[in-house]
Structures are given as structure tokens and as C-alpha cells.
CSV table of C-alpha atoms in Angstrom, one decimal:
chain,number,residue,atom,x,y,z
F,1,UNK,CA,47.0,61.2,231.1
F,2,UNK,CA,43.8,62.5,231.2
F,3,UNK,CA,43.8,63.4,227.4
F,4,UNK,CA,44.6,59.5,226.9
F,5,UNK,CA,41.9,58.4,229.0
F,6,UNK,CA,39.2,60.8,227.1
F,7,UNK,CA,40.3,59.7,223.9
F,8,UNK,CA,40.0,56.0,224.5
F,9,UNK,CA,36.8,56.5,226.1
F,10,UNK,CA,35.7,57.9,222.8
F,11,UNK,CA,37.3,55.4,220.8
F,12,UNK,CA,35.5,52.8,222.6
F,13,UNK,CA,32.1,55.1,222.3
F,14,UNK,CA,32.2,55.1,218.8
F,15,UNK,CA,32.8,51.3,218.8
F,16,UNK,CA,28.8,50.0,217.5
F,17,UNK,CA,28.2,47.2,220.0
F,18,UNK,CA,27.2,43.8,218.5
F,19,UNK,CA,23.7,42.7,218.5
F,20,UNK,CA,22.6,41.4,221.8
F,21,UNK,CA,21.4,37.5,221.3
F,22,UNK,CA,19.9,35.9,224.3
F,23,UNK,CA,20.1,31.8,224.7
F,24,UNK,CA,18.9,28.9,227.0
F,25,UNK,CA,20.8,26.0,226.7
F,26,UNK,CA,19.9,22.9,228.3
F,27,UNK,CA,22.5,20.4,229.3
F,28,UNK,CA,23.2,17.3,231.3
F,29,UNK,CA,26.4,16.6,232.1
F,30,UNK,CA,27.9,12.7,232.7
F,31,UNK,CA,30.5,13.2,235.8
F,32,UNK,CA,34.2,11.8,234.8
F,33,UNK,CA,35.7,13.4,237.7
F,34,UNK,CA,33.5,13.8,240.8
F,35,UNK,CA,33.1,15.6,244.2
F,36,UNK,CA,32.1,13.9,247.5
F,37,UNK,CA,28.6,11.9,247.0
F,38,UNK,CA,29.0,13.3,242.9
F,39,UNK,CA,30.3,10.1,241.7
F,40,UNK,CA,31.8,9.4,238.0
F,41,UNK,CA,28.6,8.2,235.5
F,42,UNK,CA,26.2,10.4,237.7
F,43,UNK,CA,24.5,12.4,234.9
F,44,UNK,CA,23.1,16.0,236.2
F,45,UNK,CA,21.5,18.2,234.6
F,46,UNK,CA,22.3,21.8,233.8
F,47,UNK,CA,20.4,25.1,232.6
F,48,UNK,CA,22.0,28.2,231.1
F,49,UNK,CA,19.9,31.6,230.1
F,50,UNK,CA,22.1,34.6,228.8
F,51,UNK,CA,22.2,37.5,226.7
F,52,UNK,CA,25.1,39.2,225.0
F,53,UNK,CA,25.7,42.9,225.8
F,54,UNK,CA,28.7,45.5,224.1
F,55,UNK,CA,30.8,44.9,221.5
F,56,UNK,CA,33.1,41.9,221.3
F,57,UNK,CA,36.6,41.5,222.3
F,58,UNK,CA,39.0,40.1,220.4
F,59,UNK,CA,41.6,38.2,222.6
F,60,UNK,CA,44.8,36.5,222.2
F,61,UNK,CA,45.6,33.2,219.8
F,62,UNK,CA,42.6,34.8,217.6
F,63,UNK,CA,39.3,34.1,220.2
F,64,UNK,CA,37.1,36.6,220.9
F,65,UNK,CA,34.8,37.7,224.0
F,66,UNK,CA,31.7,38.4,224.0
F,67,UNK,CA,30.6,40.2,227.5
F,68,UNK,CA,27.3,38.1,228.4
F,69,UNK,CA,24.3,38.7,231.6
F,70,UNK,CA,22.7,35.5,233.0
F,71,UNK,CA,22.8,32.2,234.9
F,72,UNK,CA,23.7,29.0,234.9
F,73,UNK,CA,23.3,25.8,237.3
F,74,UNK,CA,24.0,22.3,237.3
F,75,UNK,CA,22.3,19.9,239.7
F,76,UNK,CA,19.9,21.3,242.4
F,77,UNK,CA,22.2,23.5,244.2
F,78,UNK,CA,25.2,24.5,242.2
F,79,UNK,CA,24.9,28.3,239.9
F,80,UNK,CA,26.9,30.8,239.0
F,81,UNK,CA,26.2,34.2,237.1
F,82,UNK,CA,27.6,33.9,233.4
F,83,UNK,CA,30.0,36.5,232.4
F,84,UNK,CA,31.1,35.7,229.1
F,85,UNK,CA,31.0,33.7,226.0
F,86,UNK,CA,34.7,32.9,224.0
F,87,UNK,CA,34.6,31.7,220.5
F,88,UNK,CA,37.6,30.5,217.8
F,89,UNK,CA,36.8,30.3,214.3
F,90,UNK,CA,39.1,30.2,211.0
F,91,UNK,CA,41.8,28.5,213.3
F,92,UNK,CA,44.0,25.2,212.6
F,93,UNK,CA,43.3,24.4,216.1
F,94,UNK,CA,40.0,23.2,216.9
F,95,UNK,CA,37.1,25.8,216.9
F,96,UNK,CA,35.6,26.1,220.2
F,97,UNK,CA,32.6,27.5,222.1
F,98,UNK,CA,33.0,28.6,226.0
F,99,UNK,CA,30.0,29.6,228.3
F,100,UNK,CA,32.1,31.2,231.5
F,101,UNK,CA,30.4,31.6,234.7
F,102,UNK,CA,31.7,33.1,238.1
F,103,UNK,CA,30.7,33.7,241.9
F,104,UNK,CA,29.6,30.0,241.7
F,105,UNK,CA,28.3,28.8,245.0
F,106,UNK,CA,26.4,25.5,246.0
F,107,UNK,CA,29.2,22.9,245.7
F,108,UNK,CA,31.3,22.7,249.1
F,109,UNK,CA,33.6,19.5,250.2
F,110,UNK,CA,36.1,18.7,252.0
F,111,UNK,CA,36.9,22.3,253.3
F,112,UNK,CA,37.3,23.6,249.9
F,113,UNK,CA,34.4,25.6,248.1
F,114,UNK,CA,33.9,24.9,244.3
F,115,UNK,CA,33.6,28.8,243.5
F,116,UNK,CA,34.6,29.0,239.8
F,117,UNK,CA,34.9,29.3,236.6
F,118,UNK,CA,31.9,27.1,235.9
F,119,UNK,CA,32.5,26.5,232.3
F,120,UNK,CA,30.3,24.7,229.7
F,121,UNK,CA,33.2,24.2,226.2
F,122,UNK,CA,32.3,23.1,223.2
F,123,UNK,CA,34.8,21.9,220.5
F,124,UNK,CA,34.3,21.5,216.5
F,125,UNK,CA,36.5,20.5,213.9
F,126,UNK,CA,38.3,23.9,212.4
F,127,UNK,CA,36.1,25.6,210.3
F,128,UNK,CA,33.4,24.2,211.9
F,129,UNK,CA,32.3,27.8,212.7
F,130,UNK,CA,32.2,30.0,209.9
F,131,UNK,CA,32.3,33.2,212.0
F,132,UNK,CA,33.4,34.2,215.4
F,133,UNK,CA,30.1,35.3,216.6
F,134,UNK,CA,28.4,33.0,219.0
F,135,UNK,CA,26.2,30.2,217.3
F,136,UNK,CA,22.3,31.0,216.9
F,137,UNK,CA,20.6,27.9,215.5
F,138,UNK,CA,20.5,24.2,217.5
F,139,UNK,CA,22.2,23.1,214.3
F,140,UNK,CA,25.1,25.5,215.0
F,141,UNK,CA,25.3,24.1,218.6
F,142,UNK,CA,25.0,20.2,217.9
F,143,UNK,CA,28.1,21.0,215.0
F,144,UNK,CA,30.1,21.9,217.6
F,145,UNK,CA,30.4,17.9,218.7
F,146,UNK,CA,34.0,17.1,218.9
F,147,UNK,CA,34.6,17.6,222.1
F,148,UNK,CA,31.8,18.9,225.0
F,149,UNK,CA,33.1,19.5,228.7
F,150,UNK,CA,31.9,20.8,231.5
F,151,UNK,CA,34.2,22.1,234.5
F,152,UNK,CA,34.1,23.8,237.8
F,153,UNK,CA,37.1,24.5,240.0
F,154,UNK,CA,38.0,25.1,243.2
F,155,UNK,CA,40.8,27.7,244.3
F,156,UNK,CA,42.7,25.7,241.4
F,157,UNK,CA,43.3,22.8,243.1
F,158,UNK,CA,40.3,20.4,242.3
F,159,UNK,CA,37.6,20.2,239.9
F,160,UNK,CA,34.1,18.8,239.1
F,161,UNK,CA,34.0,18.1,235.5
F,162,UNK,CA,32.0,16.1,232.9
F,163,UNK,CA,31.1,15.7,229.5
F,164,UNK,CA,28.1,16.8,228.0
F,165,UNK,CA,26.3,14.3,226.7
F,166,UNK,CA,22.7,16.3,225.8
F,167,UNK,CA,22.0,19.8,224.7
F,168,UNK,CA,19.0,21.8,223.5
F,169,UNK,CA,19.3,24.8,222.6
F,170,UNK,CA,17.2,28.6,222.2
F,171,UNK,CA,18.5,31.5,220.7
F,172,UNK,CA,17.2,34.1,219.5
């Protein structure tokens, strides 16, 4: 076993990570399903700073993972810490851009605690992204204008979610 274990460690060693690519996105989100005094057609707004670290993961149904450090927040009290960025491309379902957070806090009624995953998707028509690497330039983000939801659960049984209906982007 531990033979096994040295040689995947230096399989994944010799794996070159990706180049790291740090983004703020700025977002407000129009509620459609809302959370206590969070009525539907409040509009908040929303901030999102990360950077990508490591090499990316390719996952099942052809998406990949891209392990990701920062923050993101919505209204004045809700954040979470962003963990990860999911991408489809080349697919005949829709290709799709995900901004996952976790260890949310800030959003508490009704005895249950809105803890996460904050996520921030983006849809685009298939092929709208050429690549499965995250997208770099404001015009890569505003293609991705299908579909644009936000979402933040709690313990699976509710949800805060929204569209987003502005986004500015800075990547570099």
C-alpha cells in the first residue's frame, strides 16, 4: 500500500499545475426565491475575488475543477470562502461556468442556517466556450448569458436563489 501511495504521489508531482488566474467579479443578483425580509425582486449585490491554485480536475459528464482561494459575499452580511471553479466546454449540453463557495455564514431564519454551497452559475449555448479553462476576458464572461443563477442552500432543504442580472468582471 505504501508503494501505491508513493507512486501516486509522484504521479501527481509531476502533474505541471495550471497557471494561477485571479478574478473579481462583481454581481447583483434579482431574488426569485427569498428568505425571511429577502423578498422576490430585491436586487443585492454580490462580490467575488479568487485565484486559481494546482492543476485542474477533470470530473465526471466531461467538467473540470479548478481548485480556487478567495471570497465571495452577497448583501451586507452573507460570505463564504470560494473553493472551486467547474467548467463544461465542447458538450451538447449547455456549457456552463460555476463559482462554488463553502462555510457560508450570515444568512440565518427560521431555525435553519443558510451554510452552503453559495454558487454563482453561468450558462452559454454549447460551444460557447472554446476551452475548459476558466474565462479571462469580460467578453468571455458576458458570452456566458443563457442562463445566470445564483443559489445558497440550507442543510438541503431551502434555498436563497436569484438570477444575475449584472456582472463586471477582472481577470488577470
Amino acid at each position: 500500500m505504501r508503494i501505491v501511495r508513493t507512486a501516486l504521489l509522484l504521479c501527481l508531482a509531476a502533474v505541471p499545475a495550471d497557471a494561477a488566474q485571479t478574478c473579481r467579479l462583481d454581481f447583483t443578483i434579482e431574488i426569485t426565491q427569498g428568505v425571511g425580509t429577502i423578498r422576490p425582486g430585491t436586487h443585492l449585490p454580490g462580490h467575488a475575488e479568487f485565484t486559481t491554485h494546482g492543476p485542474s480536475i477533470r470530473q465526471e459528464g466531461g467538467s473540470t475543477g479548478h481548485l480556487a482561494m478567495g471570497h465571495m459575499t452577497l448583501g451586507e452580511s452573507i460570505a463564504g470562502s470560494i473553493w472551486t471553479l467547474v467548467t463544461t466546454s465542447r458538450g451538447h449540453a449547455a456549457d456552463l461556468v460555476g463559482v462554488y463557495a463553502q462555510d457560508v455564514q450570515g444568512l440565518s431564519f427560521a431555525g435553519l442556517d443558510y451554510t452552503g454551497p453559495m454558487a454563482l452559475t453561468l450558462f452559454g449555448a454549447p460551444g460557447t466556450r472554446p476551452e475548459d479553462t476558466p474565462p479571462l476576458t469580460q467578453a468571455e464572461w458576458d458570452d456566458l448569458d443563457m442562463r445566470r443563477s445564483f443559489s445558497l442552500h440550507a442543510q438541503g432543504v431551502d434555498m436563497l436563489a436569484g438570477d444575475v442580472v449584472q456582472l463586471a468582471v477582472d481577470c488577470g
